Tab-separated table of C-alpha atoms and ligand atoms in Angstrom:
chain	number	residue	atom	x	y	z
A	1	MET	CA	0.000	0.000	0.000
A	2	PRO	CA	1.472	3.429	-0.904
A	3	HIS	CA	1.747	6.145	1.757
A	4	LEU	CA	-1.128	8.483	2.606
A	5	SER	CA	0.043	11.422	0.441
A	6	THR	CA	0.350	9.154	-2.632
A	7	THR	CA	-2.983	7.443	-1.968
A	8	LEU	CA	-4.737	10.817	-1.753
A	9	ILE	CA	-3.549	11.683	-5.252
A	10	HIS	CA	-3.703	8.271	-6.967
A	11	ALA	CA	-6.310	6.015	-5.319
A	12	ASP	CA	-8.851	7.015	-7.990
A	13	ASP	CA	-6.544	6.666	-11.035
A	14	LYS	CA	-8.462	3.494	-11.897
A	15	ASN	CA	-11.599	5.618	-12.336
A	16	ASN	CA	-10.202	7.744	-15.180
A	17	ARG	CA	-12.842	7.755	-17.942
A	18	VAL	CA	-11.261	10.464	-20.140
A	19	SER	CA	-7.758	11.837	-20.675
A	20	ASP	CA	-8.305	14.941	-18.478
A	21	VAL	CA	-5.746	15.151	-15.665
A	22	ALA	CA	-8.280	16.826	-13.353
A	23	PRO	CA	-11.495	14.784	-13.219
A	24	PRO	CA	-14.396	16.448	-15.059
A	25	ILE	CA	-17.368	17.744	-13.094
A	26	ASN	CA	-20.323	15.569	-14.097
A	27	VAL	CA	-23.513	17.525	-13.739
A	28	ALA	CA	-25.737	14.885	-15.369
A	29	THR	CA	-28.457	13.334	-13.243
A	30	THR	CA	-29.078	10.566	-15.784
A	31	TYR	CA	-26.839	8.506	-18.064
A	32	ARG	CA	-27.650	6.796	-21.414
A	33	TYR	CA	-28.045	3.030	-21.246
A	34	ASP	CA	-25.789	0.965	-23.483
A	35	ASN	CA	-28.301	-0.272	-26.062
A	36	ASN	CA	-25.937	-3.044	-27.119
A	37	ASN	CA	-25.868	-4.515	-23.643
A	38	LEU	CA	-29.310	-4.162	-22.001
A	39	ILE	CA	-29.700	-6.255	-18.858
A	40	PRO	CA	-32.972	-5.679	-16.958
A	41	TRP	CA	-32.747	-4.780	-13.236
A	42	ALA	CA	-34.383	-8.109	-12.314
A	43	GLU	CA	-31.588	-10.049	-14.002
A	44	GLN	CA	-28.782	-8.111	-12.340
A	45	ASP	CA	-27.030	-9.003	-9.124
A	46	GLU	CA	-28.820	-6.811	-6.577
A	47	MET	CA	-25.612	-6.381	-4.534
A	48	THR	CA	-23.309	-5.246	-7.333
A	49	VAL	CA	-25.751	-3.359	-9.539
A	50	LEU	CA	-24.349	-0.005	-8.367
A	51	GLU	CA	-20.813	-0.941	-9.331
A	52	GLY	CA	-21.322	-0.848	-13.124
A	53	GLU	CA	-21.820	2.171	-15.380
A	54	PRO	CA	-23.713	5.099	-13.793
A	55	VAL	CA	-27.481	5.200	-14.420
A	56	TYR	CA	-29.014	7.905	-12.207
A	57	SER	CA	-27.020	10.207	-9.943
A	58	ARG	CA	-29.046	9.509	-6.776
A	59	GLU	CA	-27.735	5.927	-7.044
A	60	ALA	CA	-24.102	6.609	-7.977
A	61	HIS	CA	-22.116	9.091	-10.058
A	62	PRO	CA	-18.504	9.113	-11.249
A	63	ASN	CA	-17.004	11.541	-8.751
A	64	CYS	CA	-18.736	9.860	-5.813
A	65	THR	CA	-17.243	6.565	-6.967
A	66	ARG	CA	-13.818	8.213	-7.078
A	67	LEU	CA	-14.285	9.507	-3.539
A	68	GLU	CA	-15.348	6.101	-2.265
A	69	ASN	CA	-12.174	4.597	-3.702
A	70	ILE	CA	-10.013	7.319	-2.123
A	71	PHE	CA	-11.749	7.087	1.271
A	72	SER	CA	-11.713	3.275	1.246
A	73	ASP	CA	-7.914	3.350	0.937
A	74	VAL	CA	-7.340	6.336	3.234
A	75	LEU	CA	-9.665	5.049	5.963
A	76	ASP	CA	-8.778	1.370	5.490
A	77	GLY	CA	-12.254	-0.110	5.016
A	78	HIS	CA	-15.274	0.104	2.739
A	79	ALA	CA	-16.327	3.761	2.579
A	80	VAL	CA	-19.774	5.127	1.732
A	81	VAL	CA	-19.986	8.863	1.034
A	82	TYR	CA	-22.971	11.070	1.981
A	83	ASN	CA	-24.149	14.631	1.513
A	84	SER	CA	-23.323	15.516	5.162
A	85	GLY	CA	-21.886	14.083	8.355
A	86	CYS	CA	-25.403	14.026	9.804
A	87	SER	CA	-26.599	11.921	6.840
A	88	ALA	CA	-23.751	9.468	7.464
A	89	PHE	CA	-24.715	9.132	11.122
A	90	HIS	CA	-28.417	8.721	10.270
A	91	ALA	CA	-27.520	6.043	7.724
A	92	ALA	CA	-25.677	4.108	10.453
A	93	LEU	CA	-28.707	4.181	12.745
A	94	VAL	CA	-31.040	3.100	9.922
A	95	HIS	CA	-28.737	0.268	8.852
A	96	PHE	CA	-27.644	-1.133	12.223
A	97	ASN	CA	-31.089	-0.480	13.746
A	98	PRO	CA	-30.065	-0.844	17.408
A	99	LYS	CA	-32.676	-1.434	20.120
A	100	ARG	CA	-30.447	0.338	22.613
A	101	PHE	CA	-28.099	3.231	21.823
A	102	PHE	CA	-25.277	4.469	24.081
A	103	ILE	CA	-23.909	7.996	23.682
A	104	GLY	CA	-21.815	10.436	25.723
A	105	GLN	CA	-20.793	14.054	25.073
A	106	SER	CA	-21.097	14.381	21.281
A	107	TYR	CA	-21.964	16.624	18.406
A	108	PHE	CA	-25.500	17.893	19.109
A	109	GLY	CA	-26.691	17.022	15.588
A	110	CYS	CA	-25.993	13.320	16.183
A	111	LYS	CA	-27.902	13.482	19.453
A	112	ALA	CA	-30.835	15.187	17.711
A	113	ILE	CA	-31.014	12.400	15.102
A	114	ALA	CA	-30.934	9.722	17.818
A	115	ASP	CA	-33.755	11.584	19.598
A	116	MET	CA	-35.886	11.459	16.417
A	117	ILE	CA	-35.367	7.689	16.162
A	118	THR	CA	-36.294	7.361	19.831
A	119	ARG	CA	-39.386	9.540	19.358
A	120	ASN	CA	-40.600	7.581	16.319
A	121	TYR	CA	-39.482	4.032	17.004
A	122	GLY	CA	-38.737	3.866	20.726
A	123	MET	CA	-34.976	3.199	20.520
A	124	GLU	CA	-33.727	3.255	24.128
A	125	GLN	CA	-30.894	5.648	24.964
A	126	TYR	CA	-28.248	5.371	27.660
A	127	THR	CA	-24.931	6.958	28.588
A	128	LEU	CA	-21.509	5.366	28.053
A	129	GLU	CA	-21.429	4.512	31.785
A	130	ASP	CA	-24.468	2.248	31.262
A	131	ILE	CA	-22.891	-0.088	28.674
A	132	GLU	CA	-22.009	-2.885	31.112
A	133	LYS	CA	-25.438	-2.738	32.728
A	134	TYR	CA	-27.772	-2.518	29.729
A	135	ALA	CA	-25.999	-3.317	26.435
A	136	GLN	CA	-27.016	-6.420	24.507
A	137	LYS	CA	-26.113	-8.071	21.221
A	138	GLY	CA	-26.784	-5.804	18.228
A	139	ASP	CA	-26.854	-2.566	20.236
A	140	LEU	CA	-24.817	0.439	19.131
A	141	VAL	CA	-22.320	2.503	21.143
A	142	HIS	CA	-21.441	5.944	19.753
A	143	LEU	CA	-18.157	7.515	20.838
A	144	GLU	CA	-16.874	10.851	19.601
A	145	THR	CA	-13.165	11.337	20.231
A	146	PRO	CA	-11.515	13.799	20.341
A	147	VAL	CA	-14.748	15.302	21.556
A	148	ASN	CA	-16.510	18.499	20.558
A	149	PRO	CA	-16.070	21.269	21.726
A	150	PHE	CA	-13.133	20.484	24.051
A	151	GLY	CA	-10.687	18.691	21.745
A	152	THR	CA	-9.919	16.168	24.503
A	153	SER	CA	-9.662	12.387	24.024
A	154	ILE	CA	-11.599	9.441	25.455
A	155	ASP	CA	-10.069	5.937	25.638
A	156	ILE	CA	-11.476	4.055	22.625
A	157	GLN	CA	-10.121	0.643	23.667
A	158	SER	CA	-11.784	0.734	27.077
A	159	ILE	CA	-15.182	1.560	25.530
A	160	ALA	CA	-14.644	-1.052	22.783
A	161	ASP	CA	-13.931	-3.742	25.391
A	162	LYS	CA	-17.119	-2.909	27.291
A	163	ALA	CA	-19.243	-2.850	24.131
A	164	HIS	CA	-17.796	-6.062	22.693
A	165	ALA	CA	-18.200	-7.934	25.974
A	166	LYS	CA	-21.946	-7.410	25.495
A	167	GLY	CA	-22.018	-8.068	21.738
A	168	ALA	CA	-22.632	-4.384	20.934
A	169	LEU	CA	-20.977	-2.498	18.059
A	170	LEU	CA	-18.777	0.577	18.488
A	171	LEU	CA	-19.134	3.549	16.132
A	172	ILE	CA	-16.337	6.129	16.390
A	173	ASP	CA	-16.962	9.693	15.217
A	174	SER	CA	-13.351	10.517	14.334
A	175	THR	CA	-14.104	13.897	12.723
A	176	PHE	CA	-11.748	15.760	15.102
A	177	ALA	CA	-8.755	13.504	14.332
A	178	PRO	CA	-8.721	12.182	10.772
A	179	PRO	CA	-5.723	10.181	9.533
A	180	PRO	CA	-2.841	10.254	10.060
A	181	LEU	CA	-3.677	11.652	13.527
A	182	GLN	CA	-5.773	8.735	14.820
A	183	ASN	CA	-6.670	5.233	13.611
A	184	PRO	CA	-9.749	3.985	15.518
A	185	TRP	CA	-9.521	0.480	13.967
A	186	GLU	CA	-6.428	-0.160	16.100
A	187	PHE	CA	-8.457	0.271	19.273
A	188	GLY	CA	-11.516	-1.824	18.445
A	189	ALA	CA	-13.841	0.409	16.388
A	190	ASP	CA	-16.437	-1.482	14.305
A	191	ILE	CA	-17.635	1.510	12.270
A	192	ILE	CA	-15.976	4.895	11.684
A	193	MET	CA	-17.653	8.126	10.638
A	194	HIS	CA	-16.325	11.531	9.659
A	195	SER	CA	-17.977	14.793	8.837
A	196	ALA	CA	-15.984	15.379	5.628
A	197	THR	CA	-17.280	18.961	5.807
A	198	LYS	CA	-14.481	19.607	8.300
A	199	PHE	CA	-10.850	18.509	7.708
A	200	PHE	CA	-11.279	16.474	4.516
A	201	GLY	CA	-13.180	19.288	2.790
A	202	GLY	CA	-10.862	21.722	4.515
A	203	HIS	CA	-11.949	24.932	2.772
A	204	SER	CA	-15.314	25.671	4.431
A	205	ASP	CA	-17.116	25.325	1.107
A	206	LEU	CA	-18.798	21.909	0.990
A	207	LEU	CA	-20.929	19.534	3.096
A	208	SER	CA	-20.177	15.819	3.125
A	209	GLY	CA	-19.891	12.812	5.415
A	210	VAL	CA	-18.387	9.357	5.220
A	211	LEU	CA	-19.165	6.058	6.919
A	212	VAL	CA	-16.562	3.266	6.882
A	213	VAL	CA	-17.232	-0.396	7.598
A	214	LYS	CA	-14.995	-3.463	7.525
A	215	ASP	CA	-17.469	-5.632	5.659
A	216	GLN	CA	-18.139	-5.188	1.928
A	217	THR	CA	-21.700	-6.521	2.236
A	218	ALA	CA	-22.535	-3.875	4.844
A	219	ALA	CA	-21.142	-1.147	2.543
A	220	ARG	CA	-23.273	-2.400	-0.350
A	221	GLU	CA	-26.359	-2.432	1.869
A	222	LEU	CA	-25.587	1.111	3.007
A	223	ARG	CA	-25.370	2.203	-0.649
A	224	HIS	CA	-28.733	0.570	-1.344
A	225	ASP	CA	-30.309	2.415	1.588
A	226	ARG	CA	-28.678	5.637	0.394
A	227	ILE	CA	-30.416	5.410	-3.009
A	228	HIS	CA	-33.797	5.821	-1.355
A	229	LEU	CA	-32.796	8.064	1.522
A	230	GLY	CA	-31.519	10.392	-1.221
A	231	THR	CA	-28.363	11.248	0.700
A	232	ILE	CA	-25.572	10.742	-1.838
A	233	ILE	CA	-23.018	13.582	-2.049
A	234	GLY	CA	-23.897	16.183	-4.720
A	235	ASN	CA	-22.121	16.290	-8.078
A	236	LEU	CA	-20.375	19.613	-7.511
A	237	GLU	CA	-19.457	18.875	-3.913
A	238	SER	CA	-17.915	15.565	-4.906
A	239	TYR	CA	-15.632	17.371	-7.348
A	240	LEU	CA	-14.615	19.908	-4.679
A	241	LEU	CA	-13.973	17.166	-2.143
A	242	ILE	CA	-11.736	15.228	-4.562
A	243	ARG	CA	-9.765	18.418	-5.136
A	244	SER	CA	-9.461	18.908	-1.362
A	245	MET	CA	-8.282	15.347	-0.785
A	246	ARG	CA	-5.163	15.911	-2.902
A	247	THR	CA	-3.693	18.276	-0.277
A	248	PHE	CA	-5.369	16.833	2.804
A	249	GLU	CA	-2.333	15.371	4.569
A	250	MET	CA	-0.242	18.553	4.273
A	251	ARG	CA	-3.106	20.645	5.589
A	252	VAL	CA	-4.057	18.547	8.587
A	253	LEU	CA	-0.450	18.045	9.722
A	254	GLN	CA	0.160	21.800	9.610
A	255	GLN	CA	-3.108	22.459	11.472
A	256	SER	CA	-2.191	19.891	14.119
A	257	LYS	CA	1.321	21.313	14.638
A	258	ASN	CA	-0.036	24.866	14.788
A	259	ALA	CA	-2.670	23.936	17.386
A	260	SER	CA	-0.121	22.200	19.609
A	261	ALA	CA	2.165	25.243	19.460
A	262	ILE	CA	-0.666	27.640	20.327
A	263	VAL	CA	-1.934	25.519	23.217
A	264	GLN	CA	1.610	25.215	24.536
A	265	PHE	CA	2.018	28.990	24.414
A	266	LEU	CA	-1.294	29.544	26.217
A	267	ASN	CA	-0.578	26.917	28.835
A	268	ASN	CA	2.889	28.330	29.541
A	269	ASN	CA	1.579	31.887	29.805
A	270	LYS	CA	-1.715	31.420	31.654
A	271	SER	CA	-0.457	33.408	34.646
A	272	THR	CA	0.324	36.423	32.403
A	273	TYR	CA	-3.365	36.577	31.494
A	274	ASP	CA	-4.745	35.600	34.892
A	275	LYS	CA	-7.600	38.112	34.692
A	276	VAL	CA	-8.841	36.625	31.418
A	277	VAL	CA	-7.936	32.949	30.883
A	278	ARG	CA	-9.643	30.474	33.233
A	279	VAL	CA	-9.059	27.032	31.741
A	280	LEU	CA	-7.724	25.320	28.612
A	281	HIS	CA	-8.909	22.028	27.112
A	282	HIS	CA	-6.882	20.075	24.552
A	283	SER	CA	-5.622	16.558	23.996
A	284	SER	CA	-2.023	17.828	24.268
A	285	LEU	CA	-2.663	18.748	27.923
A	286	GLN	CA	-3.934	15.269	28.850
A	287	THR	CA	-1.414	13.063	30.655
A	288	GLU	CA	-3.163	9.661	30.574
A	289	PRO	CA	-0.997	7.183	28.614
A	290	PHE	CA	-3.796	6.186	26.189
A	291	VAL	CA	-3.883	9.699	24.664
A	292	ALA	CA	-0.413	9.533	23.091
A	293	LYS	CA	-1.126	6.018	21.800
A	294	GLN	CA	-4.454	7.015	20.297
A	295	LEU	CA	-3.272	10.288	18.738
A	296	ALA	CA	-0.072	8.690	17.465
A	297	GLY	CA	-0.043	10.914	14.374
A	298	GLY	CA	-0.600	14.266	16.109
A	299	GLN	CA	-2.996	16.307	18.240
A	300	THR	CA	-6.398	17.478	17.075
A	301	PRO	CA	-6.341	20.996	15.579
A	302	VAL	CA	-9.330	21.954	17.782
A	303	PHE	CA	-9.047	23.218	21.367
A	304	SER	CA	-11.125	25.226	23.829
A	305	MET	CA	-10.432	28.037	26.261
A	306	CYS	CA	-12.812	29.328	28.923
A	307	LEU	CA	-12.600	32.972	29.982
A	308	MET	CA	-13.723	34.551	33.268
A	309	ASN	CA	-17.144	35.667	32.059
A	310	GLN	CA	-19.418	36.025	29.036
A	311	GLU	CA	-18.631	39.741	28.570
A	312	GLN	CA	-14.956	38.879	28.038
A	313	CYS	CA	-15.917	36.266	25.427
A	314	LYS	CA	-17.988	38.794	23.484
A	315	LYS	CA	-15.082	41.275	23.467
A	316	PHE	CA	-12.319	38.772	22.777
A	317	VAL	CA	-13.729	37.488	19.475
A	318	GLY	CA	-13.797	41.039	18.086
A	319	LYS	CA	-10.159	41.741	18.946
A	320	LEU	CA	-8.691	38.959	16.811
A	321	LYS	CA	-7.354	39.764	13.351
A	322	TYR	CA	-6.746	36.302	11.874
A	323	PHE	CA	-9.488	34.283	13.591
A	324	GLN	CA	-12.903	34.682	12.014
A	325	HIS	CA	-15.787	34.414	14.443
A	326	ALA	CA	-17.817	31.567	12.983
A	327	THR	CA	-18.983	28.071	13.798
A	328	SER	CA	-17.542	24.895	12.241
A	329	LEU	CA	-13.938	23.735	12.023
A	330	GLY	CA	-11.320	22.009	9.903
A	331	GLY	CA	-10.755	24.663	7.225
A	332	VAL	CA	-7.444	26.227	6.175
A	333	GLU	CA	-8.568	29.460	7.840
A	334	SER	CA	-8.494	29.669	11.640
A	335	LEU	CA	-11.859	30.123	13.328
A	336	VAL	CA	-12.930	30.955	16.849
A	337	GLU	CA	-16.442	30.506	18.183
A	338	TRP	CA	-18.007	31.694	21.401
A	339	ARG	CA	-19.936	28.431	21.753
A	340	ALA	CA	-22.813	30.116	23.554
A	341	MET	CA	-23.809	31.351	20.072
A	342	SER	CA	-24.768	27.838	18.963
A	343	ASP	CA	-24.881	25.546	21.999
A	344	ASP	CA	-26.776	26.212	25.234
A	345	THR	CA	-25.692	22.912	26.825
A	346	ILE	CA	-22.046	23.870	27.270
A	347	ASP	CA	-20.077	26.245	29.567
A	348	GLN	CA	-21.241	29.676	28.353
A	349	THR	CA	-17.739	31.155	28.700
A	350	LEU	CA	-16.159	28.626	26.333
A	351	LEU	CA	-14.355	29.666	23.157
A	352	ARG	CA	-13.683	26.923	20.617
A	353	PHE	CA	-10.689	27.366	18.308
A	354	SER	CA	-10.218	25.585	15.002
A	355	ILE	CA	-6.665	26.157	13.880
A	356	GLY	CA	-5.918	26.611	10.196
A	357	CYS	CA	-2.818	26.598	8.002
A	358	GLU	CA	-1.553	30.105	8.749
A	359	ASN	CA	1.856	30.603	10.382
A	360	ALA	CA	1.683	29.546	14.054
A	361	ASN	CA	3.649	32.560	15.282
A	362	ASP	CA	1.291	34.969	13.554
A	363	LEU	CA	-1.650	33.220	15.215
A	364	ILE	CA	0.065	33.292	18.614
A	365	ASP	CA	0.832	37.023	18.221
A	366	ASP	CA	-2.808	37.648	17.369
A	367	ILE	CA	-4.101	35.811	20.433
A	368	LYS	CA	-1.424	37.487	22.575
A	369	GLN	CA	-2.475	41.032	21.633
A	370	ALA	CA	-6.141	40.252	22.239
A	371	LEU	CA	-5.470	38.712	25.668
A	372	GLN	CA	-3.032	41.468	26.655
A	373	SER	CA	-5.469	44.259	25.850
A	374	MET	CA	-8.139	42.537	27.923
A	375	GLN	CA	-5.732	41.834	30.764
A	376	ASP	CA	-4.856	45.570	30.792
A	377	GLU	CA	-8.514	46.615	30.874
A	378	ASN	CA	-9.262	44.522	33.966
B	401	LIG	C1	-19.838	18.747	12.074
B	401	LIG	C2	-19.873	17.460	12.778
B	401	LIG	C3	-20.846	16.491	12.486
B	401	LIG	C4	-21.931	16.739	11.483
B	401	LIG	O1	-21.414	16.897	10.211
B	401	LIG	P1	-22.131	17.782	9.056
B	401	LIG	O2	-21.240	17.553	7.893
B	401	LIG	O3	-22.180	19.204	9.533
B	401	LIG	O4	-23.504	17.206	8.881
B	401	LIG	C5	-20.796	15.293	13.179
B	401	LIG	N1	-19.858	15.056	14.113
B	401	LIG	C6	-18.914	15.964	14.425
B	401	LIG	C7	-17.909	15.641	15.479
B	401	LIG	C8	-18.895	17.190	13.774
B	401	LIG	O5	-17.953	18.099	14.104
């Protein structure tokens, strides 16, 4: 198997249909049948029907197929690509259809989808602490790590052991640490999901999600479900995402290094800003041995910082030059978000940072001047 950077650029070479070096954008929703080779649906193999020539773009289209080949190699499994991370998570619930669902601190959109399934079909919900007590065969455990909005890690192996002892499956939302930062398969994951909107997309201009399974049959079944859920990635987005994948490794490694440098600066200088900074959260500040093993390829580019009060948060975000005040994460541009703007369940003095590909020292200088001016005011 070639290395990640090579895979990102060449995993879809086998899908070249024309001589163009950059894959064409296919806007067609429907494709002409080959009149010299007409095989009715009923006579085709139900499981492999989507793997031939494209027919209708809700079923499959060329750039989605390219992406699934890239993601299958990059994420070491059978990848199914969706029009958002939320669609990928919903697809997992529909496919695995658990009677009991176990979830801890996670992205609120995933919780909202689970709540809809509970409302409509009575799926029981429990916390991660309840696995040993209530989990049974066929149930699903959902673990997000590193976790939103803190950027801290939870021990995948310990949750996997608990889930597997009961015959339950473990789904890891690895959005905050895509490869090469973290490989959840090594620690017992059964299913992996990513919001590709974040680091894979990387330019804050497309929505997508990916679900990865170890079993080819499960991937084919997910693609069959996806036809009728209507959740395949769009034509234009699939082109943009392929383009993003080419540079993915360089971007995420730079973002990871930058974030570690910024957190280190903040942690070393907390006392200088003692009237402003209250607490920092990031995987690089965790000392438990599992964290270094799990994030073997680098820290997550997302971290959080709590200030003394909400007024300080409101002021701080306006003093930064290079950090745009916006939700989301994973793009080449650094973002900061006062999380109270979009989440009422979290500490209302928490600022979430998503570090981009700018120069780390420029970002540190920017944060420094904002903190210093607030320290001086107090
Ligand atoms: C953004 C996000 C999602 C949802 O992804 P969308 O692409 O916005 O639908 C799920 N999980 C995590 C951890 C996320 O950050």
